[in-house]
């Protein structure tokens, strides 16, 4: 067997008998991995005269990029908006548990909280690669507190804030630090929001529009200043109206700057968005749809009372409400469930459903050169799935980090 040691001593793994999601299509090819990266087999054969050290038969599985969840408030009894002494062990638990649902990277999300919570929690969140310990952390998503009282949803009103004279300084004082922040959700109709959006964008932070009563022109202005995302489309915003479609109108706006794409999150759990609304959004702007779980601490737990930041929530089946109300408060659906529901509700292709949870969030965050695809030289974060899109195994950097128990299959 020809040696591949001239270039690297690392072993080469060849995944065979599989269908790979590449270039928006399931292709019957082998997947080659070395040192945590997807390898180009032609370069290996012709330039290095190398071959595989290990071959793995995937038994006709689908191989897709790992899922990326950019809005997850917690799960398995852990609430990211609660400042606790063992916060790090909580985030470790969630990152470990979501591997079984195909999530290989995520943005821990904090709902509107007092400044003291941000000051205590944010220094404990650090960007890190995934591995056997759990999914990678891409940075925090701060949902609020600069949002509309009218569309606060499950956010506690006493925590909400407005921008005063030194708008960006207000934001910095509230959060304490932006070092590990990846996304900020705010209401674009707020006075001085434009300068805040510009400042955040300048720092490479994704600005998302949500929990808002903005009209379409206010939303378009926010996008022109740098906003690129909509937080859980249809939820906590003005409903679509034919004379002023509000934030929803961004999906077909002709005022989006050239070369820019607006993405929008959708909670595809069968509760937050009617399947018809899911279909409307997807058909209007398919390349912008990003599946998010918006999962709360109760995900993975029995029905009953749990927390979401400063609030108590009740879980009844897949419904989660602020205790004593009928106000929806996040979801308990897992990402793989959202992918399956999205495909079933829209009738879209398997490829489209998988890319909404992988490629699109990677594009939103500007990391599609390394995550969200199986292109050569990208990170070898991928899933094996069956034809029903149930996750059978999860890999990070080419290493198996979770596998379905054969007895449970």
Tab-separated table of C-alpha atoms in Angstrom:
chain	number	residue	atom	x	y	z
A	1	UNK	CA	0.000	0.000	0.000
A	2	UNK	CA	1.453	3.413	-0.929
A	3	UNK	CA	2.517	5.479	2.052
A	4	UNK	CA	0.833	8.742	2.975
A	5	UNK	CA	3.460	9.591	5.606
A	6	UNK	CA	5.336	12.066	3.422
A	7	UNK	CA	2.742	14.773	4.082
A	8	UNK	CA	1.301	13.858	7.462
A	9	UNK	CA	1.572	11.110	10.035
A	10	UNK	CA	-2.126	11.475	10.870
A	11	UNK	CA	-4.341	8.594	9.876
A	12	UNK	CA	-6.793	8.959	7.007
A	13	UNK	CA	-10.353	7.675	7.456
A	14	UNK	CA	-12.483	6.809	4.434
A	15	UNK	CA	-16.264	6.681	5.005
A	16	UNK	CA	-17.744	4.417	2.332
A	17	UNK	CA	-21.220	3.311	1.201
A	18	UNK	CA	-22.844	6.670	1.971
A	19	UNK	CA	-24.634	9.603	0.367
A	20	UNK	CA	-22.886	12.907	1.083
A	21	UNK	CA	-24.635	16.284	1.124
A	22	UNK	CA	-22.368	18.419	-1.031
A	23	UNK	CA	-23.197	21.287	-3.428
A	24	UNK	CA	-26.868	21.116	-2.389
A	25	UNK	CA	-27.216	17.491	-3.489
A	26	UNK	CA	-26.907	14.055	-1.946
A	27	UNK	CA	-24.019	12.493	-3.864
A	28	UNK	CA	-22.932	8.892	-3.748
A	29	UNK	CA	-19.285	9.439	-2.880
A	30	UNK	CA	-16.891	8.480	-0.133
A	31	UNK	CA	-15.957	10.985	2.556
A	32	UNK	CA	-12.276	11.288	3.429
A	33	UNK	CA	-11.099	12.797	6.711
A	34	UNK	CA	-7.672	13.632	8.139
A	35	UNK	CA	-6.676	15.769	11.133
A	36	UNK	CA	-10.228	16.960	11.675
A	37	UNK	CA	-10.704	18.214	8.103
A	38	UNK	CA	-12.508	16.979	4.996
A	39	UNK	CA	-9.864	15.753	2.571
A	40	UNK	CA	-9.800	16.049	-1.212
A	41	UNK	CA	-9.191	12.438	-2.355
A	42	UNK	CA	-7.774	13.519	-5.739
A	43	UNK	CA	-4.978	15.459	-4.039
A	44	UNK	CA	-4.395	12.498	-1.766
A	45	UNK	CA	-4.104	10.017	-4.656
A	46	UNK	CA	-2.217	12.116	-7.180
A	47	UNK	CA	-0.123	14.526	-5.094
A	48	UNK	CA	0.616	12.384	-2.058
A	49	UNK	CA	0.228	8.914	-3.568
A	50	UNK	CA	-1.630	8.131	-0.342
A	51	UNK	CA	-4.597	5.997	0.661
A	52	UNK	CA	-6.905	5.377	3.603
A	53	UNK	CA	-5.632	3.887	6.855
A	54	UNK	CA	-9.159	3.041	8.008
A	55	UNK	CA	-12.329	2.338	6.037
A	56	UNK	CA	-15.761	2.630	7.658
A	57	UNK	CA	-18.878	1.190	6.024
A	58	UNK	CA	-21.723	3.690	6.578
A	59	UNK	CA	-24.396	1.176	5.505
A	60	UNK	CA	-26.026	3.594	3.047
A	61	UNK	CA	-26.446	6.396	5.602
A	62	UNK	CA	-26.830	10.033	4.651
A	63	UNK	CA	-23.796	12.089	5.708
A	64	UNK	CA	-24.660	15.743	6.320
A	65	UNK	CA	-22.891	18.687	7.972
A	66	UNK	CA	-23.459	18.986	11.718
A	67	UNK	CA	-26.385	21.148	12.802
A	68	UNK	CA	-25.732	24.674	14.104
A	69	UNK	CA	-28.254	26.088	16.610
A	70	UNK	CA	-27.973	29.883	16.861
A	71	UNK	CA	-30.814	30.284	19.359
A	72	UNK	CA	-30.931	27.928	22.329
A	73	UNK	CA	-31.747	29.200	25.832
A	74	UNK	CA	-30.783	25.998	27.609
A	75	UNK	CA	-32.032	22.459	28.036
A	76	UNK	CA	-31.915	19.393	30.277
A	77	UNK	CA	-32.592	21.503	33.370
A	78	UNK	CA	-29.982	24.176	32.524
A	79	UNK	CA	-31.021	27.798	31.914
A	80	UNK	CA	-28.314	29.985	30.311
A	81	UNK	CA	-30.005	33.132	31.693
A	82	UNK	CA	-29.517	32.104	35.315
A	83	UNK	CA	-26.325	33.262	37.002
A	84	UNK	CA	-25.202	30.241	39.016
A	85	UNK	CA	-21.900	29.221	40.566
A	86	UNK	CA	-21.806	26.087	38.423
A	87	UNK	CA	-22.765	27.811	35.152
A	88	UNK	CA	-19.834	26.207	33.337
A	89	UNK	CA	-20.898	22.696	34.271
A	90	UNK	CA	-24.403	23.555	33.050
A	91	UNK	CA	-23.223	24.720	29.651
A	92	UNK	CA	-21.016	21.610	29.451
A	93	UNK	CA	-24.032	19.395	30.146
A	94	UNK	CA	-26.134	20.993	27.405
A	95	UNK	CA	-23.271	20.866	24.891
A	96	UNK	CA	-22.860	17.152	25.622
A	97	UNK	CA	-26.571	16.296	25.457
A	98	UNK	CA	-27.316	18.070	22.168
A	99	UNK	CA	-24.801	15.865	20.344
A	100	UNK	CA	-27.457	13.149	20.189
A	101	UNK	CA	-29.708	15.608	18.319
A	102	UNK	CA	-27.058	16.345	15.699
A	103	UNK	CA	-25.965	19.749	16.998
A	104	UNK	CA	-22.201	20.176	16.625
A	105	UNK	CA	-22.035	23.971	17.259
A	106	UNK	CA	-24.334	26.419	19.038
A	107	UNK	CA	-24.841	29.930	20.380
A	108	UNK	CA	-25.949	29.844	24.031
A	109	UNK	CA	-28.777	32.386	24.217
A	110	UNK	CA	-29.673	34.717	27.074
A	111	UNK	CA	-33.133	36.279	27.298
A	112	UNK	CA	-33.609	39.799	28.697
A	113	UNK	CA	-31.957	39.897	32.114
A	114	UNK	CA	-30.683	42.433	34.666
A	115	UNK	CA	-27.155	43.771	33.950
A	116	UNK	CA	-25.831	41.774	36.921
A	117	UNK	CA	-26.737	38.529	35.146
A	118	UNK	CA	-24.876	39.485	31.960
A	119	UNK	CA	-21.866	40.625	33.998
A	120	UNK	CA	-21.780	37.294	35.819
A	121	UNK	CA	-22.641	34.912	32.969
A	122	UNK	CA	-20.892	36.322	29.882
A	123	UNK	CA	-17.337	35.996	31.272
A	124	UNK	CA	-18.121	32.291	31.789
A	125	UNK	CA	-18.985	31.715	28.113
A	126	UNK	CA	-15.975	31.181	25.902
A	127	UNK	CA	-15.781	30.321	22.228
A	128	UNK	CA	-14.428	26.790	21.925
A	129	UNK	CA	-14.201	23.897	19.512
A	130	UNK	CA	-16.443	20.901	19.901
A	131	UNK	CA	-15.276	17.389	20.654
A	132	UNK	CA	-16.068	14.367	22.779
A	133	UNK	CA	-16.872	16.834	25.602
A	134	UNK	CA	-19.719	18.360	23.571
A	135	UNK	CA	-20.776	20.695	20.782
A	136	UNK	CA	-18.613	23.713	19.969
A	137	UNK	CA	-19.571	27.150	21.287
A	138	UNK	CA	-19.650	29.870	18.619
A	139	UNK	CA	-20.397	32.762	20.987
A	140	UNK	CA	-23.407	34.060	22.896
A	141	UNK	CA	-26.711	35.226	21.440
A	142	UNK	CA	-28.075	38.103	23.545
A	143	UNK	CA	-31.827	38.307	22.901
A	144	UNK	CA	-32.771	41.624	24.495
A	145	UNK	CA	-33.115	43.589	26.717
A	146	UNK	CA	-33.287	46.346	24.041
A	147	UNK	CA	-36.654	45.172	22.729
A	148	UNK	CA	-40.276	46.348	22.530
A	149	UNK	CA	-42.542	46.129	25.594
A	150	UNK	CA	-45.497	45.431	23.303
A	151	UNK	CA	-43.777	42.390	21.827
A	152	UNK	CA	-41.798	41.240	24.851
A	153	UNK	CA	-43.240	37.710	24.654
A	154	UNK	CA	-41.716	35.711	27.502
A	155	UNK	CA	-39.184	38.439	28.403
A	156	UNK	CA	-39.728	40.088	31.815
A	157	UNK	CA	-40.824	43.707	31.377
A	158	UNK	CA	-38.810	45.009	34.330
A	159	UNK	CA	-35.592	43.976	32.549
A	160	UNK	CA	-36.296	45.798	29.277
A	161	UNK	CA	-34.187	48.829	28.409
A	162	UNK	CA	-34.040	51.648	25.859
A	163	UNK	CA	-31.048	53.391	24.304
A	164	UNK	CA	-30.287	56.718	25.965
A	165	UNK	CA	-27.974	59.505	24.760
A	166	UNK	CA	-24.841	57.329	24.623
A	167	UNK	CA	-26.640	54.465	22.923
A	168	UNK	CA	-23.746	52.079	22.339
A	169	UNK	CA	-22.288	52.877	25.760
A	170	UNK	CA	-25.664	51.921	27.282
A	171	UNK	CA	-25.405	48.574	25.579
A	172	UNK	CA	-21.833	48.050	26.743
A	173	UNK	CA	-22.722	49.006	30.304
A	174	UNK	CA	-25.654	46.570	30.276
A	175	UNK	CA	-23.734	43.585	28.905
A	176	UNK	CA	-20.372	44.381	30.515
A	177	UNK	CA	-18.427	42.874	27.635
A	178	UNK	CA	-18.918	41.848	24.008
A	179	UNK	CA	-15.875	39.561	23.921
A	180	UNK	CA	-17.791	36.326	23.430
A	181	UNK	CA	-20.925	37.754	21.791
A	182	UNK	CA	-21.921	36.489	18.333
A	183	UNK	CA	-25.534	37.752	17.926
A	184	UNK	CA	-27.588	40.567	19.485
A	185	UNK	CA	-31.379	40.687	19.005
A	186	UNK	CA	-32.881	44.180	19.283
A	187	UNK	CA	-35.972	46.123	18.188
A	188	UNK	CA	-34.996	48.402	15.263
A	189	UNK	CA	-37.767	50.954	15.893
A	190	UNK	CA	-36.002	52.074	19.088
A	191	UNK	CA	-34.468	55.530	18.957
A	192	UNK	CA	-30.707	55.437	18.274
A	193	UNK	CA	-30.834	51.788	17.234
A	194	UNK	CA	-29.166	52.640	13.896
A	195	UNK	CA	-25.903	53.739	15.524
A	196	UNK	CA	-25.947	50.652	17.753
A	197	UNK	CA	-26.468	48.371	14.743
A	198	UNK	CA	-23.559	50.045	12.926
A	199	UNK	CA	-21.252	49.699	15.941
A	200	UNK	CA	-22.118	46.046	16.544
A	201	UNK	CA	-21.709	45.194	12.862
A	202	UNK	CA	-18.329	46.948	12.827
A	203	UNK	CA	-17.232	44.581	15.580
A	204	UNK	CA	-18.296	41.523	13.570
A	205	UNK	CA	-21.386	40.889	15.701
A	206	UNK	CA	-24.527	39.747	13.889
A	207	UNK	CA	-27.530	42.004	14.564
A	208	UNK	CA	-30.942	40.343	14.556
A	209	UNK	CA	-34.317	42.087	14.493
A	210	UNK	CA	-36.965	40.754	16.850
A	211	UNK	CA	-39.410	41.336	19.704
A	212	UNK	CA	-40.404	44.410	17.767
A	213	UNK	CA	-43.261	46.537	16.434
A	214	UNK	CA	-41.114	47.867	13.571
A	215	UNK	CA	-42.747	48.696	10.261
A	216	UNK	CA	-41.124	47.616	7.010
A	217	UNK	CA	-39.220	50.851	6.376
A	218	UNK	CA	-37.711	50.738	9.899
A	219	UNK	CA	-36.700	47.118	9.299
A	220	UNK	CA	-35.208	47.979	5.880
A	221	UNK	CA	-33.248	50.851	7.419
A	222	UNK	CA	-31.842	48.465	10.041
A	223	UNK	CA	-30.700	46.090	7.286
A	224	UNK	CA	-29.089	48.982	5.406
A	225	UNK	CA	-27.122	49.740	8.607
A	226	UNK	CA	-25.954	46.111	8.850
A	227	UNK	CA	-28.652	43.890	10.422
A	228	UNK	CA	-28.692	40.453	8.751
A	229	UNK	CA	-31.066	38.251	10.771
A	230	UNK	CA	-34.672	38.083	11.994
A	231	UNK	CA	-35.293	36.405	15.351
A	232	UNK	CA	-37.994	33.679	15.178
A	233	UNK	CA	-39.975	35.029	12.212
A	234	UNK	CA	-43.702	35.700	12.886
A	235	UNK	CA	-43.238	35.319	16.647
A	236	UNK	CA	-43.030	38.506	18.784
A	237	UNK	CA	-43.467	40.930	15.871
A	238	UNK	CA	-46.317	42.692	14.114
A	239	UNK	CA	-48.361	40.233	12.068
A	240	UNK	CA	-48.106	40.487	8.288
A	241	UNK	CA	-50.382	43.213	6.902
A	242	UNK	CA	-50.744	43.796	3.178
A	243	UNK	CA	-50.266	47.601	3.448
A	244	UNK	CA	-47.283	47.351	5.773
A	245	UNK	CA	-45.888	43.826	6.125
A	246	UNK	CA	-43.516	44.866	8.947
A	247	UNK	CA	-40.347	42.845	9.566
A	248	UNK	CA	-41.889	39.899	7.678
A	249	UNK	CA	-41.724	42.057	4.524
A	250	UNK	CA	-37.918	41.833	4.558
A	251	UNK	CA	-38.259	38.370	2.978
A	252	UNK	CA	-39.250	39.960	-0.345
A	253	UNK	CA	-37.993	43.530	0.102
A	254	UNK	CA	-36.316	45.220	-2.867
A	255	UNK	CA	-34.424	47.565	-0.520
A	256	UNK	CA	-31.840	44.974	0.621
A	257	UNK	CA	-28.324	46.195	-0.316
A	258	UNK	CA	-26.820	44.410	-3.320
A	259	UNK	CA	-24.885	41.276	-2.453
A	260	UNK	CA	-26.502	40.975	0.986
A	261	UNK	CA	-28.885	38.321	2.208
A	262	UNK	CA	-31.307	38.605	5.102
A	263	UNK	CA	-31.643	35.375	7.083
A	264	UNK	CA	-34.543	34.534	9.358
A	265	UNK	CA	-34.912	32.051	12.178
A	266	UNK	CA	-37.882	29.720	12.405
A	267	UNK	CA	-38.971	27.516	15.295
A	268	UNK	CA	-40.204	24.524	13.328
A	269	UNK	CA	-41.799	22.654	16.230
A	270	UNK	CA	-45.408	22.553	15.016
A	271	UNK	CA	-46.387	24.926	17.853
A	272	UNK	CA	-44.794	28.332	17.236
A	273	UNK	CA	-45.593	28.548	13.531
A	274	UNK	CA	-48.480	27.038	11.607
A	275	UNK	CA	-47.230	24.756	8.793
A	276	UNK	CA	-48.891	27.065	6.246
A	277	UNK	CA	-46.891	30.042	7.570
A	278	UNK	CA	-43.732	27.920	7.441
A	279	UNK	CA	-44.503	27.123	3.803
A	280	UNK	CA	-45.167	30.790	2.937
A	281	UNK	CA	-41.848	31.913	4.425
A	282	UNK	CA	-39.887	29.086	2.838
A	283	UNK	CA	-41.351	29.648	-0.629
A	284	UNK	CA	-40.841	33.415	-0.392
A	285	UNK	CA	-37.164	33.240	0.628
A	286	UNK	CA	-35.815	29.660	0.777
A	287	UNK	CA	-32.112	30.597	0.976
A	288	UNK	CA	-32.585	32.689	4.119
A	289	UNK	CA	-34.339	30.153	6.334
A	290	UNK	CA	-32.417	29.130	9.467
A	291	UNK	CA	-33.918	26.507	11.755
A	292	UNK	CA	-33.546	27.312	15.463
A	293	UNK	CA	-34.849	25.415	18.474
A	294	UNK	CA	-35.304	28.382	20.851
A	295	UNK	CA	-35.103	25.567	23.392
A	296	UNK	CA	-35.503	26.310	27.088
A	297	UNK	CA	-34.309	24.495	30.217
A	298	UNK	CA	-37.263	22.120	29.986
A	299	UNK	CA	-36.057	20.531	26.728
A	300	UNK	CA	-35.358	16.886	27.486
A	301	UNK	CA	-37.270	17.005	30.786
A	302	UNK	CA	-40.722	15.855	31.910
A	303	UNK	CA	-43.700	18.259	31.722
A	304	UNK	CA	-44.046	20.626	34.675
A	305	UNK	CA	-42.589	23.898	35.926
A	306	UNK	CA	-39.176	25.120	34.794
A	307	UNK	CA	-37.405	28.472	34.355
A	308	UNK	CA	-36.589	30.844	31.521
A	309	UNK	CA	-34.334	33.522	32.985
A	310	UNK	CA	-36.389	35.501	35.494
A	311	UNK	CA	-39.673	33.749	34.621
A	312	UNK	CA	-41.362	30.488	35.617
A	313	UNK	CA	-42.669	28.462	32.673
A	314	UNK	CA	-44.989	25.484	32.433
A	315	UNK	CA	-44.467	22.674	29.944
A	316	UNK	CA	-47.494	20.820	28.629
A	317	UNK	CA	-46.511	18.412	25.852
A	318	UNK	CA	-44.654	20.521	23.264
A	319	UNK	CA	-46.326	23.702	24.543
A	320	UNK	CA	-44.396	25.963	26.908
A	321	UNK	CA	-46.110	28.916	28.552
A	322	UNK	CA	-45.245	31.621	31.068
A	323	UNK	CA	-46.788	30.156	34.245
A	324	UNK	CA	-50.446	31.137	34.603
A	325	UNK	CA	-50.722	32.553	31.054
A	326	UNK	CA	-51.018	31.405	27.463
A	327	UNK	CA	-47.877	33.311	26.401
A	328	UNK	CA	-45.527	30.980	24.534
A	329	UNK	CA	-42.039	30.889	26.035
A	330	UNK	CA	-39.481	29.131	23.912
A	331	UNK	CA	-39.661	25.531	22.820
A	332	UNK	CA	-38.765	22.065	24.028
A	333	UNK	CA	-38.221	20.669	20.529
A	334	UNK	CA	-34.774	19.336	19.619
A	335	UNK	CA	-33.006	20.342	16.406
A	336	UNK	CA	-33.420	16.979	14.683
A	337	UNK	CA	-37.171	17.145	15.427
A	338	UNK	CA	-37.307	20.647	13.894
A	339	UNK	CA	-35.532	19.424	10.743
A	340	UNK	CA	-37.957	16.526	10.323
A	341	UNK	CA	-41.009	18.735	10.953
A	342	UNK	CA	-39.751	21.348	8.488
A	343	UNK	CA	-39.321	18.763	5.762
A	344	UNK	CA	-42.712	17.224	6.426
A	345	UNK	CA	-44.552	20.571	6.672
A	346	UNK	CA	-43.037	22.123	3.534
A	347	UNK	CA	-42.537	19.035	1.389
A	348	UNK	CA	-39.032	20.326	0.652
A	349	UNK	CA	-36.165	18.060	-0.320
A	350	UNK	CA	-34.026	16.274	2.241
A	351	UNK	CA	-31.098	18.452	1.117
A	352	UNK	CA	-33.055	21.667	1.725
A	353	UNK	CA	-34.151	20.578	5.202
A	354	UNK	CA	-30.606	19.640	6.226
A	355	UNK	CA	-29.077	22.863	4.857
A	356	UNK	CA	-31.557	24.998	6.827
A	357	UNK	CA	-29.935	23.648	10.013
A	358	UNK	CA	-26.328	23.649	8.796
A	359	UNK	CA	-25.307	25.682	5.733
A	360	UNK	CA	-27.653	28.627	6.336
A	361	UNK	CA	-26.696	29.300	9.980
A	362	UNK	CA	-23.027	29.000	8.963
A	363	UNK	CA	-23.581	31.556	6.180
A	364	UNK	CA	-25.405	33.847	8.617
A	365	UNK	CA	-22.383	33.826	10.938
A	366	UNK	CA	-19.863	34.047	8.084
A	367	UNK	CA	-18.239	30.701	8.942
A	368	UNK	CA	-19.339	28.695	5.888
A	369	UNK	CA	-15.693	28.251	4.842
A	370	UNK	CA	-15.251	25.878	7.805
A	371	UNK	CA	-18.691	24.869	9.127
A	372	UNK	CA	-22.037	23.934	7.605
A	373	UNK	CA	-20.657	22.173	4.517
A	374	UNK	CA	-18.685	19.074	3.626
A	375	UNK	CA	-16.448	20.956	1.193
A	376	UNK	CA	-12.766	20.030	1.071
A	377	UNK	CA	-10.701	21.566	3.909
A	378	UNK	CA	-13.780	22.385	6.005
A	379	UNK	CA	-14.130	21.066	9.561
A	380	UNK	CA	-15.142	17.405	9.668
A	381	UNK	CA	-18.255	18.054	11.801
A	382	UNK	CA	-20.910	15.788	10.348
A	383	UNK	CA	-23.817	13.454	11.024
A	384	UNK	CA	-24.902	10.059	9.844
A	385	UNK	CA	-28.668	9.959	9.366
A	386	UNK	CA	-31.148	7.416	8.071
A	387	UNK	CA	-33.688	8.178	5.355
A	388	UNK	CA	-36.155	9.413	7.994
A	389	UNK	CA	-33.549	12.008	9.054
A	390	UNK	CA	-33.029	10.403	12.447
A	391	UNK	CA	-29.482	10.951	13.699
A	392	UNK	CA	-27.494	7.719	13.942
A	393	UNK	CA	-24.060	9.134	14.783
A	394	UNK	CA	-22.431	12.526	15.346
A	395	UNK	CA	-18.821	13.360	14.447
A	396	UNK	CA	-16.785	16.426	15.405
A	397	UNK	CA	-13.369	17.014	13.816
A	398	UNK	CA	-13.687	13.544	12.285
A	399	UNK	CA	-14.079	11.785	15.652
A	400	UNK	CA	-17.241	9.971	16.647
A	401	UNK	CA	-18.707	11.800	19.658
A	402	UNK	CA	-22.127	10.116	19.822
A	403	UNK	CA	-23.753	7.029	18.357
A	404	UNK	CA	-27.282	5.700	18.578
A	405	UNK	CA	-27.476	2.615	20.730
A	406	UNK	CA	-28.135	-0.241	18.295
A	407	UNK	CA	-30.805	-1.633	20.595
A	408	UNK	CA	-32.589	1.688	20.511
A	409	UNK	CA	-32.621	1.943	16.731
